[in-house]
Coordinates of C-alpha atoms and ligand atoms in Angstrom, one line a residue:
M1 CA 4.4 4.5 4.7
C2 CA 6.6 7.0 6.5
G3 CA 9.2 9.8 5.1
I4 CA 12.1 10.3 6.8
V5 CA 14.9 13.8 5.6
G6 CA 18.9 14.4 6.7
Y7 CA 20.4 17.5 6.4
I8 CA 24.2 18.7 6.8
G9 CA 25.1 22.2 7.0
G10 CA 26.0 25.2 7.7
R11 CA 22.3 26.8 8.6
S12 CA 20.3 25.7 11.7
A13 CA 19.0 21.9 11.2
V14 CA 15.7 21.3 12.7
P15 CA 13.8 24.8 10.7
I16 CA 15.0 23.0 7.9
L17 CA 14.5 18.8 9.1
M18 CA 10.5 19.4 10.1
S19 CA 10.2 21.7 7.5
G20 CA 10.8 18.9 4.9
L21 CA 8.5 16.7 7.0
K22 CA 6.3 19.2 6.2
R23 CA 6.4 18.1 2.7
L24 CA 6.7 15.0 3.8
E25 CA 3.3 14.2 5.7
Y26 CA 1.1 13.3 3.2
R27 CA 3.7 9.8 3.7
G28 CA 2.0 9.3 6.6
Y29 CA 1.3 11.7 9.8
D30 CA 0.9 9.1 12.9
S31 CA 4.1 10.7 14.7
A32 CA 6.7 12.6 14.0
G33 CA 10.3 13.0 15.7
V34 CA 14.0 14.8 14.5
S35 CA 17.9 14.4 16.4
V36 CA 20.3 16.6 15.7
L37 CA 24.1 16.4 17.6
K38 CA 24.6 18.3 19.8
N39 CA 28.1 19.6 21.8
G40 CA 29.6 15.3 21.0
D41 CA 26.2 14.1 22.2
I42 CA 22.6 12.8 20.3
E43 CA 19.7 15.0 21.8
Q44 CA 16.2 14.1 20.1
L45 CA 12.6 14.9 20.0
K46 CA 9.8 13.1 19.3
A47 CA 6.0 12.4 19.7
K48 CA 2.6 11.0 18.4
G49 CA 0.5 13.0 16.5
K50 CA 0.7 14.8 14.0
L51 CA 3.8 16.6 13.3
S52 CA 1.7 20.1 14.7
I53 CA 2.6 18.4 18.2
L54 CA 6.4 17.8 17.8
S55 CA 6.7 22.0 16.1
S56 CA 4.6 22.9 19.6
I57 CA 7.4 21.1 22.0
L58 CA 10.3 22.2 19.7
K59 CA 9.3 25.9 20.4
D60 CA 9.2 25.6 24.5
K61 CA 13.0 23.2 23.8
P62 CA 14.2 24.0 20.6
L63 CA 17.7 21.8 19.7
R64 CA 20.1 23.9 18.0
S65 CA 22.1 21.7 15.8
R66 CA 24.2 21.9 11.4
I67 CA 22.7 18.3 11.0
G68 CA 20.0 16.1 11.9
I69 CA 17.7 13.4 11.0
G70 CA 13.2 13.1 11.1
H71 CA 11.4 11.0 10.2
T72 CA 7.1 11.5 10.3
R73 CA 5.8 7.8 10.4
W74 CA 2.8 6.0 8.9
A75 CA 2.9 2.7 10.9
T76 CA 3.0 -1.0 10.3
H77 CA 5.0 -2.6 13.2
G78 CA 4.0 -1.2 17.0
A79 CA 0.4 1.5 17.5
P80 CA 1.4 5.0 17.3
S81 CA 3.2 6.1 19.5
D82 CA 5.9 8.9 21.6
E83 CA 8.3 5.5 22.2
N84 CA 7.0 3.6 18.0
S85 CA 8.3 7.0 16.7
H86 CA 11.2 7.7 14.7
P87 CA 14.4 8.1 15.3
H88 CA 15.9 4.7 17.1
M89 CA 18.5 4.9 19.1
D90 CA 20.8 2.3 20.8
C91 CA 21.6 1.3 23.8
K92 CA 24.8 3.5 24.3
K93 CA 23.1 6.5 23.0
E94 CA 25.6 7.6 20.0
I95 CA 23.8 6.3 17.1
S96 CA 21.0 6.9 16.4
L97 CA 18.5 6.2 12.9
V98 CA 15.4 6.9 11.2
H99 CA 13.9 4.2 8.2
N100 CA 10.8 4.0 6.3
G101 CA 9.3 -0.3 5.1
I102 CA 9.4 -3.3 6.6
I103 CA 12.6 -5.6 7.8
E104 CA 11.0 -8.6 7.4
N105 CA 13.5 -11.0 9.6
Y106 CA 13.3 -8.5 12.8
L107 CA 11.5 -10.8 15.3
T108 CA 14.7 -13.6 15.0
L109 CA 17.3 -10.5 14.7
R110 CA 15.3 -8.9 17.9
Q111 CA 15.6 -12.1 19.6
E112 CA 20.1 -12.6 19.0
L113 CA 20.6 -8.6 19.6
E114 CA 18.6 -9.6 22.8
E115 CA 20.7 -12.7 23.8
K116 CA 23.8 -10.7 23.5
G117 CA 21.6 -7.7 25.8
H118 CA 20.3 -5.3 23.8
K119 CA 17.7 -3.6 26.2
F120 CA 14.7 -2.5 23.2
L121 CA 12.3 -0.3 25.1
S122 CA 9.9 0.0 21.4
E123 CA 7.6 -2.7 19.4
T124 CA 8.8 -1.4 15.8
D125 CA 11.1 -4.1 13.9
T126 CA 13.1 -0.3 12.9
E127 CA 14.8 -0.4 16.1
V128 CA 16.3 -4.1 15.6
L129 CA 18.3 -1.8 13.1
V130 CA 20.2 0.5 14.9
H131 CA 21.2 -2.1 17.8
L132 CA 22.4 -4.3 15.4
I133 CA 24.4 -0.9 13.9
E134 CA 26.4 -0.1 16.9
E135 CA 27.1 -5.1 17.5
Y136 CA 29.1 -3.2 14.0
Y137 CA 30.3 0.1 15.2
E138 CA 34.5 -0.5 15.7
G139 CA 34.6 2.7 14.8
N140 CA 33.6 3.4 11.2
L141 CA 29.6 4.1 10.9
E142 CA 29.6 3.1 7.6
Q143 CA 31.2 0.2 7.9
A144 CA 28.9 -1.0 10.1
V145 CA 26.1 0.0 8.4
S146 CA 27.5 -1.9 5.6
K147 CA 27.5 -5.2 8.6
A148 CA 24.0 -4.8 9.8
L149 CA 22.0 -4.2 5.9
K150 CA 23.8 -7.8 4.8
R151 CA 22.1 -9.2 8.2
L152 CA 17.7 -7.4 6.3
E153 CA 15.5 -9.1 4.6
G154 CA 12.3 -6.8 4.1
S155 CA 13.1 -2.9 2.9
Y156 CA 14.3 0.3 3.8
A157 CA 15.4 3.9 3.4
I158 CA 17.7 4.8 6.3
G159 CA 19.5 7.9 7.1
V160 CA 22.0 7.8 10.2
I161 CA 24.4 9.3 12.7
C162 CA 26.2 9.1 15.5
K163 CA 28.1 11.3 18.3
K164 CA 31.2 9.9 17.7
E165 CA 31.7 11.1 13.7
P166 CA 29.9 14.5 14.4
G167 CA 30.9 15.6 10.6
K168 CA 28.4 13.0 8.2
I169 CA 25.5 11.7 7.4
V170 CA 25.0 8.3 6.6
A171 CA 21.9 6.4 4.0
A172 CA 21.1 3.6 2.5
R173 CA 17.7 2.1 0.3
Q174 CA 16.6 -1.2 -0.3
D175 CA 13.3 -1.3 -2.1
S176 CA 12.6 2.3 0.0
P177 CA 12.7 5.1 -1.8
L178 CA 15.9 7.8 -1.2
V179 CA 17.3 11.0 -2.9
I180 CA 19.7 13.0 -2.3
G181 CA 19.7 17.1 -2.6
L182 CA 22.9 18.4 -3.1
G183 CA 23.8 22.2 -2.3
K184 CA 26.0 24.3 -1.6
N185 CA 28.6 23.8 1.4
E186 CA 24.7 21.5 2.8
N187 CA 23.3 18.5 1.5
F188 CA 20.4 16.7 2.9
I189 CA 18.6 14.0 2.5
A190 CA 14.9 12.6 1.5
S191 CA 11.9 10.3 1.3
D192 CA 11.6 12.4 -2.2
I193 CA 11.4 15.1 -3.7
P194 CA 10.0 18.1 -2.0
A195 CA 11.8 17.7 0.8
F196 CA 14.4 20.3 -0.5
L197 CA 12.6 21.8 -2.8
P198 CA 13.1 25.6 -1.6
F199 CA 16.7 25.0 -0.7
T200 CA 18.3 23.1 -3.6
R201 CA 17.1 22.1 -6.8
K202 CA 20.0 19.3 -7.5
V203 CA 19.1 16.2 -7.7
K204 CA 21.5 11.9 -7.4
H205 CA 19.0 9.4 -7.1
I206 CA 20.1 6.3 -5.1
N207 CA 19.6 2.9 -6.4
D208 CA 18.6 -0.3 -3.6
G209 CA 21.5 -1.9 -2.3
E210 CA 23.8 1.6 -2.3
I211 CA 25.2 3.6 0.9
V212 CA 26.1 7.7 1.1
I213 CA 28.0 9.2 2.8
L214 CA 27.1 12.6 2.9
K215 CA 28.6 15.6 4.7
R216 CA 28.9 19.7 4.4
N217 CA 31.5 19.6 1.4
S218 CA 30.5 16.5 -0.1
V219 CA 28.4 13.8 -1.1
R220 CA 29.8 9.6 -1.8
I221 CA 27.8 6.7 -2.8
F222 CA 29.2 3.3 -2.7
D223 CA 28.1 -0.6 -3.2
L224 CA 27.4 -2.4 -0.5
D225 CA 30.9 -3.9 0.3
L226 CA 31.6 0.3 -0.2
N227 CA 33.2 0.4 -3.0
P228 CA 32.4 3.8 -5.2
V229 CA 29.2 4.6 -7.6
E230 CA 29.0 7.4 -10.0
R231 CA 26.3 8.6 -10.6
E232 CA 25.0 12.3 -12.7
V233 CA 23.5 14.7 -10.8
T234 CA 20.2 16.3 -12.1
T235 CA 18.3 19.3 -12.3
V236 CA 14.6 18.7 -10.8
H237 CA 12.2 21.5 -13.1
W238 CA 8.8 20.2 -10.8
D239 CA 7.0 22.7 -9.0
A240 CA 7.2 21.3 -5.2
S241 CA 2.7 20.4 -5.5
M242 CA 3.8 18.3 -8.8
A243 CA 7.5 16.6 -6.6
E244 CA 4.6 16.2 -3.9
K245 CA 2.6 14.2 -5.9
G246 CA 6.3 12.6 -7.7
G247 CA 5.2 14.4 -11.1
Y248 CA 1.7 12.5 -12.0
K249 CA -1.0 15.1 -12.3
H250 CA -3.2 13.4 -9.0
F251 CA -2.9 12.1 -6.3
M252 CA -4.9 9.5 -7.3
L253 CA -2.8 8.6 -10.7
K254 CA 0.1 7.9 -8.4
E255 CA -1.3 5.9 -6.2
I256 CA -2.6 4.0 -8.4
F257 CA 0.9 3.2 -10.3
E258 CA 2.1 2.3 -6.5
Q259 CA 0.5 -1.0 -6.8
P260 CA 3.6 -3.0 -7.8
R261 CA 5.1 -1.5 -5.1
V262 CA 2.1 -2.4 -2.7
V263 CA 1.8 -6.2 -3.4
T264 CA 4.9 -6.7 -3.3
D265 CA 4.7 -4.7 1.1
M266 CA 2.2 -6.8 0.9
L267 CA 3.7 -10.1 0.7
S268 CA 6.9 -9.0 1.8
G269 CA 8.3 -12.0 5.3
R270 CA 4.0 -13.2 4.8
L271 CA 4.5 -16.6 2.4
K272 CA 6.0 -18.9 3.5
E273 CA 6.4 -23.1 2.1
Y274 CA 3.5 -23.6 3.6
S275 CA 1.8 -21.8 6.0
V276 CA 0.9 -18.0 5.9
E277 CA 2.0 -16.4 8.2
I278 CA 0.1 -12.6 9.8
E279 CA 3.0 -11.4 12.7
E280 CA -0.2 -9.4 13.6
M281 CA -3.1 -11.9 14.0
K282 CA -3.7 -13.8 17.0
L283 CA -5.3 -16.9 15.8
T284 CA -4.5 -20.1 15.9
D285 CA -4.6 -23.0 13.4
D286 CA -6.2 -24.2 15.9
D287 CA -9.4 -21.3 16.4
L288 CA -9.4 -21.2 12.4
R289 CA -10.5 -24.8 12.0
K290 CA -13.8 -24.4 14.7
I291 CA -14.8 -22.5 12.5
N292 CA -18.0 -22.4 10.5
K293 CA -18.7 -19.3 9.9
V294 CA -17.1 -16.1 8.3
I295 CA -19.5 -12.6 8.2
I296 CA -17.1 -10.2 5.6
I297 CA -18.2 -6.6 6.8
A298 CA -17.3 -3.1 5.0
C299 CA -18.3 0.0 2.9
G300 CA -18.2 1.0 -0.2
T301 CA -15.0 -0.5 -2.3
A302 CA -13.3 -2.2 1.0
F303 CA -16.9 -4.5 0.3
H304 CA -16.4 -5.0 -3.1
A305 CA -12.4 -7.0 -2.3
S306 CA -15.1 -9.0 0.0
M307 CA -16.9 -9.8 -2.1
V308 CA -14.3 -11.2 -3.5
G309 CA -13.2 -12.9 -0.8
K310 CA -16.3 -14.1 -0.5
Y311 CA -14.8 -16.5 -3.5
F312 CA -11.7 -16.9 -2.1
I313 CA -12.3 -18.7 1.0
E314 CA -15.5 -20.9 0.4
D315 CA -12.6 -21.8 -2.4
F316 CA -9.7 -22.2 -0.4
A317 CA -11.5 -22.9 3.0
R318 CA -14.8 -24.1 1.7
I319 CA -16.7 -22.9 4.3
P320 CA -19.9 -21.0 3.8
V321 CA -19.4 -16.9 3.8
E322 CA -21.5 -14.2 4.3
I323 CA -21.2 -11.1 3.7
D324 CA -23.5 -7.5 3.8
V325 CA -22.2 -3.7 3.6
A326 CA -21.7 -3.0 7.5
S327 CA -24.9 -0.4 7.2
E328 CA -27.4 -3.4 6.6
F329 CA -25.1 -5.7 9.2
R330 CA -25.4 -3.1 11.7
Y331 CA -30.0 -3.3 11.4
R332 CA -30.6 -7.0 11.0
N333 CA -30.6 -9.6 13.5
P334 CA -27.5 -12.1 12.8
V335 CA -27.4 -15.2 13.4
V336 CA -23.2 -14.9 14.6
D337 CA -22.2 -17.7 17.5
E338 CA -18.4 -18.4 19.5
N339 CA -18.1 -20.6 15.6
S340 CA -18.2 -17.3 14.1
L341 CA -15.5 -15.3 12.7
V342 CA -16.2 -12.1 11.8
V343 CA -14.2 -10.0 9.5
A344 CA -14.3 -6.6 9.6
V345 CA -12.6 -5.1 5.8
S346 CA -11.9 -1.2 6.2
Q347 CA -8.6 1.0 5.1
S348 CA -9.3 4.4 7.8
G349 CA -10.3 1.3 10.3
E350 CA -12.8 5.0 11.1
T351 CA -16.4 3.9 8.7
A352 CA -19.1 4.5 11.4
D353 CA -21.0 1.5 9.8
T354 CA -18.8 -1.1 9.5
L355 CA -17.2 -0.5 13.6
V356 CA -20.6 -0.4 14.7
S357 CA -21.6 -4.1 12.8
F358 CA -17.6 -5.4 13.7
K359 CA -18.2 -4.2 17.7
N360 CA -22.2 -6.2 17.0
A361 CA -21.1 -9.4 15.9
I362 CA -18.1 -9.7 19.0
A363 CA -20.4 -8.7 21.1
M364 CA -22.7 -12.3 20.3
G365 CA -19.7 -14.1 20.9
A366 CA -18.1 -14.3 17.4
K367 CA -14.3 -14.2 16.7
S368 CA -12.4 -11.2 14.7
I369 CA -10.1 -10.3 12.4
A370 CA -9.5 -6.4 10.9
V371 CA -8.9 -6.0 7.3
T372 CA -7.0 -2.4 8.1
N373 CA -5.2 0.2 5.9
M374 CA -4.5 1.9 9.4
V375 CA -1.9 0.7 12.0
G376 CA -4.2 1.9 15.5
S377 CA -7.4 3.3 13.8
S378 CA -10.0 2.8 16.0
I379 CA -10.5 -0.9 14.2
T380 CA -7.5 -2.0 16.1
R381 CA -8.6 -1.3 18.8
E382 CA -12.0 -4.1 18.4
T383 CA -9.3 -7.0 18.4
E384 CA -6.5 -8.6 19.3
N385 CA -6.5 -9.6 15.1
M386 CA -5.4 -7.9 12.3
I387 CA -4.1 -7.5 8.5
F388 CA -2.8 -4.7 7.9
T389 CA -2.3 -3.9 4.6
R390 CA 0.2 -1.5 3.9
A391 CA -0.1 0.3 1.2
G392 CA 1.2 2.9 2.4
L393 CA -1.7 6.0 2.9
E394 CA -3.5 6.6 0.1
I395 CA -5.0 9.9 -0.3
G396 CA -7.7 9.7 -3.5
V397 CA -10.6 9.7 -2.0
A398 CA -11.0 7.2 -4.9
A399 CA -9.2 3.8 -2.9
T400 CA -7.3 2.4 -6.0
K401 CA -3.4 0.8 -4.7
T402 CA -5.8 -0.4 -0.7
F403 CA -8.4 -2.4 -2.9
I404 CA -5.0 -4.2 -4.2
A405 CA -4.1 -4.8 -1.0
Q406 CA -7.6 -5.8 0.3
L407 CA -7.7 -8.5 -2.1
V408 CA -4.5 -9.7 -0.8
A409 CA -5.1 -9.6 2.9
I410 CA -8.2 -11.5 1.6
F411 CA -6.8 -14.0 -1.0
L412 CA -3.5 -14.5 2.3
L413 CA -6.5 -15.2 5.1
S414 CA -8.1 -17.3 3.2
L415 CA -5.0 -19.8 2.4
K416 CA -4.3 -19.5 5.8
L417 CA -7.9 -20.8 6.5
G418 CA -7.5 -23.5 4.2
V419 CA -4.0 -24.5 5.2
A420 CA -5.2 -24.6 8.4
R421 CA -8.0 -26.7 7.4
G422 CA -6.2 -28.7 5.4
T423 CA -8.4 -28.4 2.3
I424 CA -5.7 -26.9 0.3
D425 CA -2.7 -28.9 -0.4
K426 CA 0.7 -28.4 -0.3
E427 CA 0.8 -28.7 -4.5
K428 CA -2.5 -25.7 -4.8
F429 CA -0.7 -23.6 -2.2
R430 CA 2.6 -23.7 -4.3
E431 CA 1.0 -22.2 -7.6
Y432 CA -0.7 -20.1 -5.0
H433 CA 2.2 -19.1 -3.6
E434 CA 3.8 -18.5 -7.1
A435 CA 1.1 -16.8 -9.4
L436 CA 1.6 -14.5 -5.9
L437 CA 5.0 -13.4 -6.5
R438 CA 4.3 -13.1 -10.5
I439 CA 2.2 -10.3 -9.6
P440 CA 3.7 -7.7 -9.1
D441 CA 5.6 -7.4 -12.5
Q442 CA 2.0 -8.5 -14.1
L443 CA 1.0 -5.3 -12.5
S444 CA 3.2 -2.8 -14.2
D445 CA 3.1 -4.4 -17.3
V446 CA -0.7 -4.0 -16.7
L447 CA 0.3 0.3 -16.2
K448 CA 2.1 0.4 -19.6
K449 CA -1.5 0.1 -20.8
A450 CA -2.0 3.2 -19.6
E451 CA -1.4 5.3 -22.6
Q452 CA -3.7 2.9 -23.9
I453 CA -6.7 3.3 -22.3
R454 CA -6.2 7.6 -22.2
N455 CA -7.3 6.8 -25.7
I456 CA -9.9 5.0 -24.5
A457 CA -10.7 7.6 -22.5
R458 CA -11.1 10.6 -24.9
K459 CA -13.0 8.6 -27.3
Y460 CA -15.8 8.2 -25.0
Y461 CA -15.9 10.6 -22.0
K462 CA -18.6 12.7 -23.3
C463 CA -21.0 9.7 -23.1
D464 CA -22.9 9.6 -19.5
D465 CA -24.6 6.3 -19.2
F466 CA -21.9 3.7 -18.6
L467 CA -22.3 -0.6 -17.4
F468 CA -20.7 -2.5 -16.2
L469 CA -20.0 -6.5 -16.5
G470 CA -18.6 -9.4 -15.5
R471 CA -19.4 -12.5 -13.9
S472 CA -18.0 -14.8 -10.2
L473 CA -14.9 -13.8 -8.9
S474 CA -15.5 -10.6 -11.9
Y475 CA -18.6 -9.1 -10.4
P476 CA -17.4 -7.1 -7.5
I477 CA -14.2 -6.3 -10.1
A478 CA -17.2 -4.4 -12.4
L479 CA -18.8 -2.6 -9.2
E480 CA -15.4 -1.4 -8.9
G481 CA -15.2 -0.2 -11.8
A482 CA -19.0 1.4 -12.1
L483 CA -17.5 3.0 -8.8
K484 CA -14.8 4.2 -9.7
L485 CA -16.4 5.6 -12.8
K486 CA -19.4 7.7 -10.9
E487 CA -16.7 9.1 -7.8
I488 CA -14.9 10.3 -9.1
S489 CA -16.1 11.7 -12.7
Y490 CA -20.2 11.7 -11.8
I491 CA -20.9 9.0 -14.9
H492 CA -24.2 7.2 -14.2
A493 CA -22.5 4.3 -14.1
E494 CA -24.2 0.7 -12.9
G495 CA -22.0 -2.1 -12.5
Y496 CA -24.0 -5.9 -12.8
A497 CA -23.5 -9.7 -13.4
A498 CA -23.3 -10.5 -16.6
G499 CA -26.0 -13.0 -16.3
E500 CA -29.0 -10.3 -15.4
M501 CA -28.7 -8.2 -18.1
K502 CA -31.3 -9.6 -20.4
H503 CA -33.4 -9.1 -17.2
G504 CA -34.1 -5.7 -17.1
P505 CA -30.4 -3.4 -18.1
I506 CA -29.7 -4.4 -21.6
A507 CA -32.9 -2.2 -21.9
L508 CA -30.1 0.7 -21.5
I509 CA -28.7 -0.9 -24.5
D510 CA -28.2 1.6 -27.6
N511 CA -25.0 3.8 -29.3
L512 CA -24.7 5.9 -26.8
V513 CA -24.0 3.6 -23.5
P514 CA -20.7 1.5 -23.6
T515 CA -19.9 -1.9 -21.6
V516 CA -16.8 -2.4 -19.6
V517 CA -16.8 -6.0 -19.7
V518 CA -14.6 -8.0 -17.5
L519 CA -13.5 -10.5 -19.2
P520 CA -10.0 -12.9 -18.1
R521 CA -9.6 -16.8 -19.0
D522 CA -11.8 -18.7 -16.6
S523 CA -14.8 -21.1 -16.4
V524 CA -17.7 -18.5 -17.8
Y525 CA -15.5 -16.9 -20.1
E526 CA -17.9 -17.9 -22.5
K527 CA -20.9 -17.2 -20.6
T528 CA -19.9 -13.7 -20.4
L529 CA -18.3 -13.5 -24.2
S530 CA -22.0 -14.3 -24.6
N531 CA -23.6 -10.8 -22.9
V532 CA -21.2 -9.0 -24.8
K533 CA -22.8 -10.7 -27.7
E534 CA -26.0 -9.1 -26.8
V535 CA -25.3 -6.1 -26.0
R536 CA -23.0 -5.8 -30.1
A537 CA -26.5 -7.5 -31.4
R538 CA -28.4 -3.8 -29.7
S539 CA -25.3 -1.5 -30.8
G540 CA -23.5 -1.0 -28.4
I541 CA -19.9 -0.2 -27.7
T542 CA -18.3 -2.7 -26.2
I543 CA -14.7 -2.3 -24.0
G544 CA -13.3 -5.9 -22.8
I545 CA -10.8 -6.3 -19.9
T546 CA -9.6 -10.0 -21.3
N547 CA -6.4 -12.5 -21.3
K548 CA -8.4 -14.4 -24.2
T549 CA -5.5 -14.0 -26.6
D550 CA -6.5 -16.8 -29.5
D551 CA -9.6 -15.9 -30.3
P552 CA -11.5 -13.0 -32.4
L553 CA -12.4 -10.8 -30.2
D554 CA -12.4 -7.4 -32.4
E555 CA -15.8 -9.2 -33.7
Y556 CA -17.0 -8.9 -30.5
L557 CA -15.4 -5.8 -28.5
D558 CA -15.2 -2.4 -30.6
E559 CA -12.3 -2.1 -27.2
T560 CA -9.7 -4.9 -25.7
I561 CA -7.4 -3.6 -22.9
F562 CA -5.0 -7.1 -22.7
V563 CA -3.3 -8.3 -18.8
P564 CA -0.9 -10.8 -18.4
D565 CA -2.2 -14.5 -17.5
T566 CA -2.2 -16.0 -14.1
S567 CA -4.7 -18.0 -12.3
H568 CA -8.1 -17.6 -12.2
Q569 CA -8.3 -16.5 -8.5
L570 CA -5.6 -13.8 -9.1
S571 CA -7.6 -12.3 -12.3
P572 CA -9.7 -9.7 -10.4
I573 CA -5.9 -8.3 -8.6
L574 CA -5.2 -7.2 -12.5
T575 CA -8.6 -6.5 -14.3
T576 CA -8.6 -4.2 -11.6
I577 CA -5.8 -1.8 -12.6
P578 CA -7.7 -0.4 -15.8
L579 CA -10.9 -0.2 -15.1
Q580 CA -9.7 3.1 -12.5
L581 CA -7.7 3.6 -15.9
L582 CA -10.3 4.4 -17.4
A583 CA -12.6 5.8 -14.6
Y584 CA -9.1 7.7 -13.8
Y585 CA -8.8 9.5 -17.1
I586 CA -12.6 10.0 -17.8
A587 CA -12.4 11.8 -15.7
D588 CA -9.4 14.0 -16.1
K589 CA -10.7 14.9 -19.4
R590 CA -13.3 16.2 -17.7
N591 CA -11.8 18.5 -15.8
R592 CA -13.2 17.1 -11.7
D593 CA -11.3 17.4 -9.2
V594 CA -9.9 13.8 -9.1
D595 CA -8.2 13.4 -6.0
Q596 CA -10.9 15.6 -3.6
P597 CA -13.9 14.7 -5.3
R598 CA -17.6 16.1 -4.6
N599 CA -19.5 15.3 -1.9
L600 CA -17.0 12.3 -0.9
A601 CA -14.7 11.6 3.1
K602 CA -12.2 9.6 2.2
S603 CA -12.7 8.5 5.3
V604 CA -16.7 7.8 6.6
T605 CA -17.4 8.4 10.4
V606 CA -21.2 8.9 10.3
E607 CA -24.0 7.1 10.2
Ligands
LIG704 C1 -13.7 3.9 -2.7 O1 -13.5 4.6 -3.7 C2 -14.7 4.8 -2.2 N1 -13.7 5.9 -1.4 C3 -15.3 4.3 -0.5 O2 -16.5 3.6 -0.9 C4 -14.6 3.5 0.1 O3 -13.9 3.0 0.4 C5 -15.3 3.9 1.9 O4 -16.4 5.0 2.2 C6 -15.5 2.8 2.8 O5 -13.8 3.2 3.1 P1 -13.3 2.5 5.0 O6 -12.2 1.3 3.4 O7 -12.4 3.4 5.2 O8 -14.0 1.9 5.7

């Protein structure tokens, strides 16, 4: 996730671009840059690090112009560096481009362009697009952009300027956000409305597959074939902080609702007919065949994703998997050798315990993979094998979309191991492939239950204790549901393996304690249902999350939240969402500081 901005009008462009980027910093902040048209040339400044670094460079070297584009980056391809920062330019330095999204077929395009003599300066996927536009440029920027975009697979929101056509910005979008701000004798592009909110509240929304030409006095929208398209103007009434959250009350809620898009991005370009391509992972199939043990280490929510990962890997690849919280792993004397694979899962890539444990296992000879959301984070410096979770910057301290992305990452890794080791056949692979592709739409269906879940939260938000139960793959999800509730609402919540109930926790049940049961239709459904009945028999309140619609569940459940059917291995991705929403609505009803709960930090860099 990155932020893009553009300005054309009568004022000085750079301060407007910089103020827009400042408001988009929530989308990423590992590097930033601007480029402007000045005296018939393109001038640009870009720098690794937060926007403040670019600001101070601009103080010494001001760029004066009335047209420009800018970018704040959150790396997906190529670590944060000056070279990988946007804008990117073509070989002749005539065209400059900013991009948010992922170009899936960039390696093929890059090879094709290099064969034609184009010289690349960065490791990014984005740079291919500016060279492609250069290749097609014959005096009309929008025509070149249209031709280039037709060659792309993936997602994009772009802004492009060209020194030969100094009176226009060309922008376009496909699966990445882009809005147009309409001013008086000035116009704006941005990834999100807050970027231009201080200057205008009049907005045109751009749809997928559309190209926009902005001039000082006009905004024209076209389809990809450059046929004109009409779009009404809307007026935004949000205040700046609401606008930054996309109209949601909290970042956490916004991030929960981003999850369909996150899964789409996670799968983008990675699933082939009978293989999983993870570009940032260098281990070969031969390496994967030699592994005789997998150790997954992580903390908190990432540990819950790792627990699910154990089921995936043992099921698909038939390798024994050991999981441990990193703060424990680092103080034991684990059995690790060169045939072990250590997988560290960390959203931030900075968690101290996870980092040290990972280094220790690598020092003992293990092969290694880091699953992280942060390209260029400390953990990525320990290994040459990564799986980036492409969830975009997560601002809410409670992890939501990064958890779902971690589940998908480990699922993909398990499939990859299974294919390499011959433990998963083509037919099974195809089934999972198809099931995965359905997940984004199914997630959107689960999100439609938000109002129902909000009503459930209103009923039970005063309860002081909650239990969460699940078996098999749903056990870690129960733990995650309990963690979400306690960290943002400060309610005491316990997650248990459902079969453990009768070994102690059942003593807690009375008519004031809601038990949330994760109950998908799987091989342990009947067993978990028996546990629900045990809770009911003791007057407990029961809230169930299930895809089993042919049972008279009302008899056993006070509240039932239905999720769509999927392969049972993928059910954790769907059953997690109601738990996130329940925690959110309960915490909000209790007026908690949802995005920054007390005593917590987004990344725990101390032991
Ligand atoms: C999750 O909601 C928490 N904020 C916390 O448990 C978190 O998952 C944990 O600190 C691990 O962080 P990491 O993924 O950045 O390593």
